[in-house]
Short mmCIF file of C-alpha atoms in Angstrom, two decimals:
data_model
loop_
_atom_site.label_atom_id
_atom_site.label_comp_id
_atom_site.label_asym_id
_atom_site.label_seq_id
_atom_site.Cartn_x
_atom_site.Cartn_y
_atom_site.Cartn_z
CA MET A 1159 -60.25 13.61 76.70
CA ARG A 1160 -59.20 9.95 76.92
CA ARG A 1161 -55.57 10.92 77.55
CA LEU A 1162 -56.67 13.31 80.30
CA ILE A 1163 -58.66 10.54 81.99
CA PHE A 1164 -55.64 8.22 81.87
CA SER A 1165 -53.26 10.91 83.16
CA ILE A 1166 -55.29 11.57 86.34
CA MET A 1167 -56.36 7.99 87.02
CA LYS A 1168 -55.13 5.85 89.87
CA LEU A 1169 -54.08 2.30 89.06
CA HIS A 1170 -55.73 -0.55 90.95
CA ARG A 1171 -53.81 -3.76 91.36
CA ASN A 1172 -56.68 -6.15 90.60
CA LEU A 1173 -57.30 -4.37 87.27
CA VAL A 1174 -53.62 -4.39 86.34
CA ASP A 1175 -53.44 -8.09 87.26
CA ALA A 1176 -56.36 -8.76 84.90
CA VAL A 1177 -54.54 -6.94 82.10
CA ILE A 1178 -51.28 -8.85 82.71
CA GLU A 1179 -53.08 -12.20 82.80
CA GLY A 1180 -54.94 -11.37 79.59
CA LEU A 1181 -51.71 -10.45 77.81
CA THR A 1182 -50.21 -13.78 78.90
CA PHE A 1183 -53.07 -15.66 77.22
CA ILE A 1184 -52.72 -13.61 74.02
CA PHE A 1185 -48.94 -13.45 73.64
CA ASN A 1186 -47.84 -16.78 75.09
CA GLU A 1187 -50.82 -19.05 74.37
CA GLY A 1188 -51.93 -17.56 71.05
CA GLN A 1189 -55.51 -16.91 72.21
CA TYR A 1190 -57.60 -14.36 70.33
CA ALA A 1191 -57.65 -10.92 71.93
CA ASP A 1192 -61.42 -10.41 71.67
CA LYS A 1193 -62.12 -13.73 73.40
CA VAL A 1194 -59.55 -13.02 76.10
CA VAL A 1195 -60.95 -9.57 76.80
CA GLU A 1196 -64.47 -11.00 77.01
CA LYS A 1197 -63.27 -13.57 79.54
CA GLN A 1198 -61.24 -11.09 81.63
CA LEU A 1199 -64.17 -8.71 81.97
CA LYS A 1200 -66.17 -11.43 83.71
CA LYS A 1201 -63.61 -12.07 86.45
CA ASP A 1202 -65.15 -9.69 88.99
CA LYS A 1203 -68.84 -8.72 89.01
CA ARG A 1204 -68.03 -5.67 91.16
CA TRP A 1205 -66.18 -3.95 88.33
CA GLY A 1206 -68.00 -0.97 86.87
CA ALA A 1207 -68.05 0.35 83.30
CA ARG A 1208 -64.90 2.42 83.85
CA ASP A 1209 -62.99 -0.58 85.25
CA ARG A 1210 -64.01 -2.76 82.32
CA ALA A 1211 -63.12 -0.05 79.83
CA PHE A 1212 -59.66 0.23 81.42
CA ILE A 1213 -59.04 -3.52 81.13
CA ALA A 1214 -60.28 -3.81 77.54
CA GLU A 1215 -58.59 -0.69 76.19
CA THR A 1216 -55.29 -1.35 77.95
CA ILE A 1217 -55.09 -4.94 76.70
CA TYR A 1218 -55.81 -3.85 73.13
CA ASP A 1219 -53.37 -0.95 73.36
CA ILE A 1220 -50.48 -3.11 74.55
CA VAL A 1221 -51.32 -5.79 71.97
CA ARG A 1222 -51.31 -3.12 69.24
CA TRP A 1223 -47.93 -1.74 70.28
CA LYS A 1224 -46.37 -5.03 71.45
CA ARG A 1225 -43.15 -4.77 69.47
CA LEU A 1226 -42.48 -1.14 70.36
CA TYR A 1227 -43.19 -1.61 74.06
CA ALA A 1228 -41.13 -4.81 74.22
CA GLU A 1229 -38.18 -3.06 72.58
CA ILE A 1230 -38.40 -0.17 75.04
CA ALA A 1231 -38.78 -2.55 78.00
CA GLU A 1232 -35.95 -4.75 76.65
CA VAL A 1233 -37.94 -7.96 77.04
CA TYR A 1234 -38.34 -10.89 74.63
CA GLU A 1235 -40.87 -13.61 73.92
CA PRO A 1236 -42.06 -15.81 75.50
CA PHE A 1237 -42.90 -13.10 78.02
CA THR A 1238 -42.76 -13.84 81.74
CA VAL A 1239 -45.14 -12.09 84.13
CA HIS A 1240 -42.20 -9.86 85.08
CA ASN A 1241 -41.68 -9.00 81.38
CA LEU A 1242 -45.32 -8.08 80.94
CA ARG A 1243 -45.24 -5.86 84.01
CA ARG A 1244 -42.28 -4.02 82.47
CA MET A 1245 -44.25 -3.58 79.25
CA PHE A 1246 -47.21 -2.30 81.28
CA ALA A 1247 -44.88 0.16 82.99
CA VAL A 1248 -43.81 1.43 79.56
CA TRP A 1249 -47.46 1.84 78.55
CA ALA A 1250 -48.30 3.70 81.77
CA THR A 1251 -45.28 5.99 81.56
CA LEU A 1252 -46.03 6.96 77.97
CA LYS A 1253 -49.62 7.71 79.05
CA SER A 1254 -48.28 9.87 81.93
CA ILE A 1255 -49.85 7.54 84.51
CA ALA A 1256 -48.04 7.41 87.84
CA LEU A 1257 -46.84 3.93 88.78
CA PRO A 1258 -47.86 2.97 92.34
CA ASP A 1259 -45.46 1.58 94.91
CA TRP A 1260 -46.52 -2.06 95.08
CA GLY A 1261 -43.27 -3.43 96.44
CA ASN A 1262 -41.37 -5.21 93.66
CA TYR A 1263 -44.41 -5.31 91.31
CA PHE A 1264 -42.75 -2.78 89.00
CA GLU A 1265 -39.03 -2.49 88.57
CA ASP A 1266 -37.50 0.95 88.81
CA THR A 1267 -38.92 2.64 85.73
CA PRO A 1268 -37.28 6.01 85.02
CA ALA A 1269 -39.71 7.99 82.86
CA ARG A 1270 -36.94 9.92 81.13
CA ARG A 1271 -35.24 6.75 79.83
CA ILE A 1272 -38.52 5.28 78.56
CA LYS A 1273 -39.49 8.45 76.77
CA GLY A 1274 -36.00 8.81 75.35
CA LYS A 1275 -36.08 5.28 73.93
CA PHE A 1276 -39.56 5.92 72.56
CA ASP A 1277 -38.34 8.99 70.69
CA GLU A 1278 -35.33 7.07 69.35
CA LEU A 1279 -37.20 3.95 68.21
CA SER A 1280 -40.04 5.99 66.70
CA LYS A 1281 -37.70 7.02 63.89
CA VAL A 1282 -37.94 3.48 62.45
CA ARG A 1283 -41.30 2.67 60.81
CA LYS A 1284 -41.49 -1.04 61.70
CA LEU A 1285 -40.84 -0.15 65.36
CA ARG A 1286 -42.87 3.05 65.41
CA GLU A 1287 -45.91 1.28 63.93
CA SER A 1288 -45.09 -1.98 65.73
CA VAL A 1289 -45.21 -4.63 62.98
CA PRO A 1290 -43.07 -7.68 62.13
CA ASP A 1291 -40.13 -7.11 59.76
CA TRP A 1292 -41.59 -9.31 57.02
CA LEU A 1293 -44.96 -7.53 57.07
CA ASP A 1294 -43.35 -4.09 56.86
CA THR A 1295 -41.27 -5.25 53.88
CA LEU A 1296 -44.28 -6.82 52.14
CA GLY A 1297 -46.47 -3.77 52.61
CA ALA A 1298 -43.82 -1.46 51.19
CA GLN A 1299 -43.25 -3.80 48.21
CA GLU A 1300 -46.95 -4.03 47.32
CA LEU A 1301 -48.10 -0.48 48.05
CA GLY A 1302 -44.94 1.60 47.85
CA GLU A 1303 -43.18 3.31 50.75
CA THR A 1304 -45.39 6.41 51.02
CA LEU A 1305 -48.78 4.72 50.71
CA TRP A 1306 -47.79 1.91 53.09
CA THR A 1307 -46.47 4.39 55.67
CA ASP A 1308 -49.73 6.36 55.63
CA GLU A 1309 -51.96 3.28 55.66
CA LEU A 1310 -50.05 1.47 58.39
CA HIS A 1311 -50.30 4.50 60.64
CA ALA A 1312 -54.07 4.66 60.10
CA LEU A 1313 -54.44 0.94 60.82
CA ASN A 1314 -52.95 1.54 64.27
CA SER A 1315 -55.68 4.00 65.24
CA LEU A 1316 -58.79 3.07 67.22
CA ALA A 1317 -61.65 2.06 64.94
CA PRO A 1318 -64.90 4.05 65.30
CA VAL A 1319 -68.16 2.26 66.11
CA VAL A 1320 -70.51 2.45 63.11
CA LEU A 1321 -74.07 1.13 62.97
CA ARG A 1322 -76.08 0.09 59.92
CA VAL A 1323 -79.77 0.96 60.21
CA ASN A 1324 -82.10 -1.96 59.59
CA THR A 1325 -84.38 -0.24 57.08
CA LEU A 1326 -86.83 -3.17 57.23
CA LYS A 1327 -87.82 -1.95 60.69
CA THR A 1328 -86.94 1.73 61.01
CA SER A 1329 -85.34 4.78 59.40
CA LEU A 1330 -82.04 6.45 60.13
CA GLU A 1331 -83.77 9.45 61.71
CA HIS A 1332 -86.00 7.34 63.95
CA LEU A 1333 -83.11 5.13 65.08
CA GLN A 1334 -81.03 8.19 65.92
CA GLN A 1335 -83.88 9.54 68.07
CA PHE A 1336 -84.47 6.15 69.71
CA LEU A 1337 -80.78 5.81 70.64
CA ARG A 1338 -80.69 9.38 71.96
CA GLN A 1339 -83.51 8.47 74.34
CA GLU A 1340 -81.31 5.59 75.56
CA GLY A 1341 -78.39 7.98 76.11
CA VAL A 1342 -76.46 7.09 72.95
CA GLU A 1343 -75.51 9.99 70.68
CA THR A 1344 -74.80 9.32 67.00
CA TYR A 1345 -74.35 11.22 63.75
CA PRO A 1346 -74.99 10.24 60.10
CA LEU A 1347 -72.17 9.77 57.60
CA ARG A 1348 -72.07 11.42 54.21
CA ASP A 1349 -72.02 8.90 51.34
CA TYR A 1350 -73.16 6.08 53.67
CA PRO A 1351 -76.98 6.29 53.56
CA ASP A 1352 -77.69 3.69 56.25
CA ALA A 1353 -74.83 4.51 58.65
CA LEU A 1354 -74.74 6.14 62.08
CA GLN A 1355 -71.47 6.63 63.97
CA LEU A 1356 -71.29 6.72 67.76
CA VAL A 1357 -70.04 9.99 69.27
CA GLU A 1358 -68.58 8.06 72.21
CA ARG A 1359 -67.92 4.35 72.55
CA SER A 1360 -70.50 2.47 74.62
CA ASN A 1361 -71.93 -1.03 75.00
CA ILE A 1362 -74.46 -0.64 72.22
CA PHE A 1363 -75.54 -4.27 72.53
CA LYS A 1364 -77.33 -3.51 75.81
CA THR A 1365 -79.74 -1.07 74.18
CA GLN A 1366 -83.39 -1.82 73.51
CA ALA A 1367 -82.83 -0.69 69.93
CA PHE A 1368 -80.40 -3.58 69.44
CA ALA A 1369 -82.73 -6.09 71.11
CA ASP A 1370 -85.48 -4.92 68.75
CA GLY A 1371 -83.26 -5.51 65.70
CA LEU A 1372 -83.19 -1.88 64.62
CA PHE A 1373 -79.49 -1.95 63.70
CA GLU A 1374 -76.36 -4.03 63.25
CA VAL A 1375 -72.80 -2.97 64.05
CA GLN A 1376 -71.04 -2.81 60.68
CA ASP A 1377 -68.08 -0.70 59.61
CA ALA A 1378 -68.77 1.97 57.00
CA SER A 1379 -66.47 0.31 54.44
CA SER A 1380 -68.24 -3.02 54.84
CA GLN A 1381 -71.54 -1.22 54.26
CA LYS A 1382 -70.43 -0.35 50.73
CA VAL A 1383 -70.28 -3.98 49.55
CA ALA A 1384 -74.00 -4.84 49.30
CA PRO A 1385 -74.93 -1.67 47.33
CA PHE A 1386 -71.93 -2.32 45.07
CA MET A 1387 -73.74 -5.48 43.91
CA GLN A 1388 -76.38 -3.30 42.20
CA ILE A 1389 -79.48 -4.99 43.54
CA ASP A 1390 -82.64 -4.05 41.61
CA ASP A 1391 -86.18 -5.37 41.01
CA LYS A 1392 -84.89 -7.91 38.46
CA VAL A 1393 -82.62 -9.58 41.01
CA LYS A 1394 -84.47 -12.61 42.42
CA ARG A 1395 -81.73 -15.00 43.56
CA VAL A 1396 -78.54 -13.98 45.37
CA ILE A 1397 -75.85 -16.13 46.96
CA ASP A 1398 -73.36 -15.04 49.62
CA THR A 1399 -70.75 -17.76 49.23
CA CYS A 1400 -68.60 -16.97 52.30
CA ALA A 1401 -71.32 -15.56 54.53
CA GLY A 1402 -69.80 -16.08 57.97
CA ALA A 1403 -72.15 -14.65 60.60
CA GLY A 1404 -73.90 -12.70 57.85
CA GLY A 1405 -73.30 -8.97 58.20
CA LYS A 1406 -73.39 -8.43 54.43
CA THR A 1407 -76.09 -11.07 53.96
CA LEU A 1408 -78.43 -9.12 56.23
CA HIS A 1409 -77.62 -5.90 54.38
CA LEU A 1410 -78.50 -7.61 51.09
CA ALA A 1411 -81.83 -8.72 52.59
CA THR A 1412 -82.73 -5.11 53.39
CA LEU A 1413 -81.80 -3.99 49.86
CA MET A 1414 -84.03 -6.75 48.48
CA GLN A 1415 -86.76 -5.64 50.91
CA ASN A 1416 -87.14 -9.21 52.18
CA LYS A 1417 -88.14 -10.37 48.69
CA GLY A 1418 -86.56 -13.01 46.46
CA GLN A 1419 -84.12 -15.54 47.88
CA ILE A 1420 -80.68 -15.25 49.43
CA ILE A 1421 -78.57 -18.35 49.96
CA ALA A 1422 -75.95 -17.86 52.67
CA MET A 1423 -73.16 -20.45 52.60
CA ASP A 1424 -70.21 -21.11 54.87
CA ILE A 1425 -68.05 -23.99 56.00
CA TYR A 1426 -68.78 -23.33 59.69
CA GLU A 1427 -72.16 -24.40 61.08
CA GLN A 1428 -71.84 -22.20 64.19
CA LYS A 1429 -71.48 -19.08 62.05
CA LEU A 1430 -74.61 -19.95 60.10
CA GLN A 1431 -76.48 -20.53 63.36
CA GLU A 1432 -75.44 -17.04 64.47
CA LEU A 1433 -76.69 -15.68 61.13
CA LYS A 1434 -80.07 -17.33 61.76
CA ARG A 1435 -80.29 -15.67 65.19
CA ARG A 1436 -79.39 -12.29 63.73
CA ALA A 1437 -81.90 -12.72 60.90
CA ARG A 1438 -84.71 -13.42 63.39
CA ARG A 1439 -83.82 -10.31 65.39
CA ASN A 1440 -83.69 -8.25 62.18
CA GLY A 1441 -87.06 -9.53 60.94
CA VAL A 1442 -85.39 -11.05 57.84
CA PHE A 1443 -87.00 -14.14 56.31
CA ASN A 1444 -85.66 -14.41 52.74
CA ILE A 1445 -82.36 -16.02 53.78
CA GLU A 1446 -81.64 -19.75 53.56
CA THR A 1447 -78.41 -21.05 55.09
CA LYS A 1448 -76.39 -23.92 53.63
CA LEU A 1449 -73.18 -25.64 54.66
CA ILE A 1450 -70.83 -25.73 51.69
CA GLU A 1451 -70.91 -29.12 49.97
CA PRO A 1452 -69.18 -29.69 46.58
CA LYS A 1453 -72.00 -31.87 45.17
CA GLN A 1454 -74.58 -29.27 46.08
CA LEU A 1455 -72.55 -26.53 44.39
CA LYS A 1456 -72.66 -28.31 41.04
CA ARG A 1457 -76.47 -28.40 41.10
CA MET A 1458 -76.54 -24.63 41.62
CA HIS A 1459 -74.36 -23.71 38.60
CA GLY A 1460 -75.78 -20.85 36.56
CA THR A 1461 -78.78 -20.20 38.83
CA PHE A 1462 -78.02 -16.88 40.57
CA ASP A 1463 -78.50 -13.29 39.46
CA ARG A 1464 -75.85 -12.06 41.88
CA VAL A 1465 -72.91 -13.82 43.53
CA LEU A 1466 -70.96 -12.35 46.44
CA ILE A 1467 -67.53 -13.74 47.20
CA ASP A 1468 -66.43 -12.07 50.44
CA ALA A 1469 -63.23 -14.05 50.31
CA PRO A 1470 -61.08 -15.19 53.23
CA CYS A 1471 -58.02 -12.96 53.34
CA SER A 1472 -55.14 -11.63 55.43
CA GLY A 1473 -57.45 -9.16 57.18
CA LEU A 1474 -54.84 -6.38 56.99
CA GLY A 1475 -57.56 -3.83 56.32
CA VAL A 1476 -59.16 -4.46 59.73
CA LEU A 1477 -56.06 -4.43 61.96
CA ARG A 1478 -57.60 -1.60 63.98
CA ARG A 1479 -60.26 -4.05 65.19
CA ASN A 1480 -57.99 -7.09 65.42
CA PRO A 1481 -54.52 -5.83 66.38
CA ASP A 1482 -53.42 -9.31 67.46
CA ALA A 1483 -53.79 -10.50 63.85
CA LYS A 1484 -50.49 -8.91 62.84
CA TRP A 1485 -48.69 -11.12 65.36
CA LYS A 1486 -50.52 -14.29 64.29
CA LEU A 1487 -50.17 -13.68 60.55
CA GLN A 1488 -47.32 -15.56 58.82
CA PRO A 1489 -45.91 -15.30 55.25
CA GLU A 1490 -46.85 -18.95 54.59
CA PHE A 1491 -50.48 -18.22 55.44
CA LEU A 1492 -50.56 -15.42 52.89
CA ASP A 1493 -49.32 -17.81 50.21
CA GLU A 1494 -52.01 -20.32 51.18
CA ILE A 1495 -54.81 -17.75 51.29
CA ARG A 1496 -53.97 -16.39 47.83
CA THR A 1497 -54.28 -19.93 46.47
CA THR A 1498 -57.61 -20.35 48.28
CA GLN A 1499 -58.91 -17.02 46.95
CA GLN A 1500 -58.27 -18.04 43.35
CA GLU A 1501 -59.81 -21.49 43.88
CA ILE A 1502 -62.95 -19.87 45.33
CA LEU A 1503 -63.17 -17.45 42.40
CA GLN A 1504 -62.82 -20.29 39.92
CA GLN A 1505 -65.39 -22.46 41.69
CA TYR A 1506 -68.07 -20.02 42.84
CA SER A 1507 -68.12 -17.91 39.67
CA LYS A 1508 -69.85 -20.88 38.01
CA LEU A 1509 -72.93 -20.20 40.15
CA LEU A 1510 -73.68 -17.01 38.21
CA LYS A 1511 -76.26 -16.76 35.43
CA LYS A 1512 -75.43 -15.33 32.04
CA GLY A 1513 -75.83 -11.59 32.32
CA GLY A 1514 -75.46 -11.76 36.10
CA LYS A 1515 -72.94 -9.92 38.27
CA LEU A 1516 -70.33 -11.22 40.70
CA VAL A 1517 -68.67 -9.15 43.42
CA TYR A 1518 -65.29 -10.24 44.79
CA ALA A 1519 -64.44 -8.49 48.06
CA THR A 1520 -61.78 -8.68 50.76
CA CYS A 1521 -60.89 -6.75 53.90
CA SER A 1522 -57.29 -6.62 52.70
CA ILE A 1523 -55.32 -3.76 51.16
CA LEU A 1524 -52.75 -5.87 49.33
CA PRO A 1525 -52.96 -5.88 45.51
CA SER A 1526 -51.83 -9.53 45.49
CA GLU A 1527 -55.10 -10.47 47.25
CA ASN A 1528 -57.23 -8.05 45.29
CA HIS A 1529 -56.68 -6.63 41.80
CA GLN A 1530 -54.10 -9.27 40.91
CA GLN A 1531 -56.49 -12.07 41.88
CA VAL A 1532 -59.18 -10.60 39.63
CA GLN A 1533 -56.75 -10.26 36.73
CA THR A 1534 -55.56 -13.85 37.19
CA PHE A 1535 -59.18 -15.01 37.16
CA LEU A 1536 -60.06 -13.01 34.02
CA ALA A 1537 -57.06 -14.54 32.22
CA SER A 1538 -58.16 -18.09 33.11
CA GLU A 1539 -60.36 -20.46 31.11
CA VAL A 1540 -63.32 -19.97 33.45
CA GLY A 1541 -62.82 -16.22 33.65
CA LYS A 1542 -62.71 -15.57 29.90
CA GLU A 1543 -66.52 -15.19 29.87
CA TYR A 1544 -66.33 -12.39 32.44
CA ARG A 1545 -65.32 -8.75 32.26
CA LEU A 1546 -64.43 -6.30 35.00
CA GLU A 1547 -67.11 -3.63 35.26
CA ALA A 1548 -65.85 -1.69 38.30
CA GLU A 1549 -63.51 -1.95 41.26
CA GLU A 1550 -62.81 0.12 44.35
CA VAL A 1551 -59.95 0.13 46.84
CA ILE A 1552 -60.72 1.69 50.21
CA PHE A 1553 -57.77 2.79 52.33
CA ALA A 1554 -58.16 3.52 56.04
CA HIS A 1555 -55.98 6.64 55.91
CA GLN A 1556 -58.23 8.15 53.23
CA SER A 1557 -61.68 7.02 54.37
CA GLY A 1558 -61.25 6.89 58.14
CA TYR A 1559 -62.75 3.39 58.09
CA ASP A 1560 -61.57 -0.16 57.38
CA GLY A 1561 -59.37 -1.02 54.45
CA PHE A 1562 -61.41 -2.86 51.82
CA TYR A 1563 -61.48 -3.98 48.20
CA MET A 1564 -64.40 -4.65 45.85
CA ALA A 1565 -64.52 -5.75 42.19
CA ARG A 1566 -67.71 -6.24 40.18
CA LEU A 1567 -67.58 -8.68 37.25
CA ILE A 1568 -70.22 -9.34 34.59
CA ASN A 1569 -70.81 -12.75 33.06
CA ASP A 1570 -71.23 -11.93 29.36
#
């Protein structure tokens, strides 16, 4: 249906200009795609939902396929406005959208040559899937050629919109009915008890159900982390050591039924402030936020029944949501983040009580950030008191959702 809409649509110059300007900010100035899209959508109040959808989806699409489109257009970074118009022309031609005659806005763009180059370049994985050379090599080394090929292809697909029902306020069935009354159709997911997936993408944040705190947007894979921690009636104190804006923290609060205590820590105050706002909307009051301070950590050693380490990582498992990440990611950063991951494991594992359980999770699919980190920890002096109870690797091409990793360790 989406391709049909694109094929019969007429391009409007002000919308195309907004796309080109947005791509300039992302590619040449290194700005984050989500922030750029948010800013571009506010440029003209007269734009309707269809106009805004065109701008957002086109920017993300060209960002996702940057390398392939640039190769076809024969343009190189840093991209000029003329270069970006050529890349847009490639995008439009491959979508079977007629290019308008706007003077010299678009160079002569023969459809046959573009499609011929597309067919030729698509035979090479790193061009077909549009990734940097080093990342394609790394993925194949860590996962093997076949698994990497399948996973990389899945990571270039559009991510579905999945909601997590706030069971403190409503049930899955009631939320589904409520959203239907607001014109939003959803369906439940097998093996994800609190999840509803949107049938069609829409601005879910404008619904009354969202304002009332009846749900949070949270990918299905991310929804598996909190239950993996095995929360039960004996669990009184939980700490989310890298809480961010608190998606998993809020899920933990619902599993604890607003009882006990959850400490949510992060190094960024603004993220913790956002968590507080979300907690109020969700009707959650058993969360306490703390900025990470080394002295404070020492006082908390051995005091928690459960520890969640949702570690900073490469984010390769969520490229569908953040396609610009593959262009920002560098090999040196991966080396640094692996060091950070191990330091966090060594440091935050000390917060766990004897007999407690620690979950280490990432939104990466690389073994060097996941299983290998756990094994390195278990072989260390601090880790010798722990044992691996369970682990799970979630691949996008198998699940249909984000790539993720979880390991549950017991402090014996």
